[in-house]
């Protein structure tokens, strides 16, 4: 490979410029990697908090549901649930949020939370436990949607971190050392050529001086 390198000063200048650009790119990529890590841990902290909230809401919702079943029986509560059932629409979009080059999704659910009159069952036949249980499950579902968004963001950020880290490692361990090795080789060849030229000039000067001495003799 070294045979294909022209050991000229122009090539040395070009190589030094490429090394400067590579080192600048390496520094910027390291900054991006560190910023991505910071965002990842921030999102991870938020996701853990959301998960705890969802678990607490579901625990409370199932406890309230058990109270409702004790009051009205399983079949009656199933009727309430059937009357209240409906399809919830989820929408996801990518590119609306951009974290250091990572396109993270935005997941939205429409009309999860409802009031008592919108749930479909007769409020005179139900009780506070039924209403509270439905409200808690709806709140838990809202947070589950947000949790899904956070976990999808974490996946995207992890992918971007891995990609950026590979670029950093490639520049740090292969590209920059290789170019620096080439720079060292070109400098060595140029210095060697300069030494040969100085030696040749000294030799020529000596011959000229010897001829001059012979002519003056």
Phi, psi and omega in degrees: 000323180296335180295334181275355181270129177272114181281069179245162179294326178297316178296323178295317178297316178298318181294319178296323177295318178295322178295317179299317179294320180295320179290324176295315178298321178298317180295317180294321179293324177295320177297319178296316179301315180295320178294321178296319177299317180300314179293323180299312182290330175293314178295324179296318178298316179296320180295319179296319178297316178298320181296319177298317180296318179297315180299318179295318179295317180293320177301314180292321181295316180292326177294316179293324177297320179296322177295318179297319179294325177292327181282316189248346184090156184297318184296317181294318178295324177295324176295316177302316181296319180296319180292330183271349185295143175197163178277132177258127183270130176248142176229140179231137178225144180246149176096346180285332174245133181229114180249103178051043178092348178269119179277110183256148186281156169243117181250127182233144175241139184259134171055050176282311181283133179226158172271177185301320184290338183271357187274351171095338180263163182284122185290338179284338180270343184261180178226181183297326180295321178295313182295317181294320179298315179299317181296319180293319178295321178295318178296319178297320180295320177302314181290328176297322177297316178295323178295320177299320178297316180297317182291326175293322177296319178299320179297316179294318179295319179298319178297316181293323177297314180299316180296316181292320180296323177296319178296317179299313181296321180296315179294317186288322189255342183236300190296304183295312177302323179295315180293323178293326176294319177295321178298317179297320179296314181295318178299319179297315180295319179294318178294321178296316179296322179293320177296318178297320180294318179296317179299316180297317179296319179296319180295318179294320179297320180296319179295319180298318180294321179294319179295320181295322178294321179294322180290330181275347183287000000 
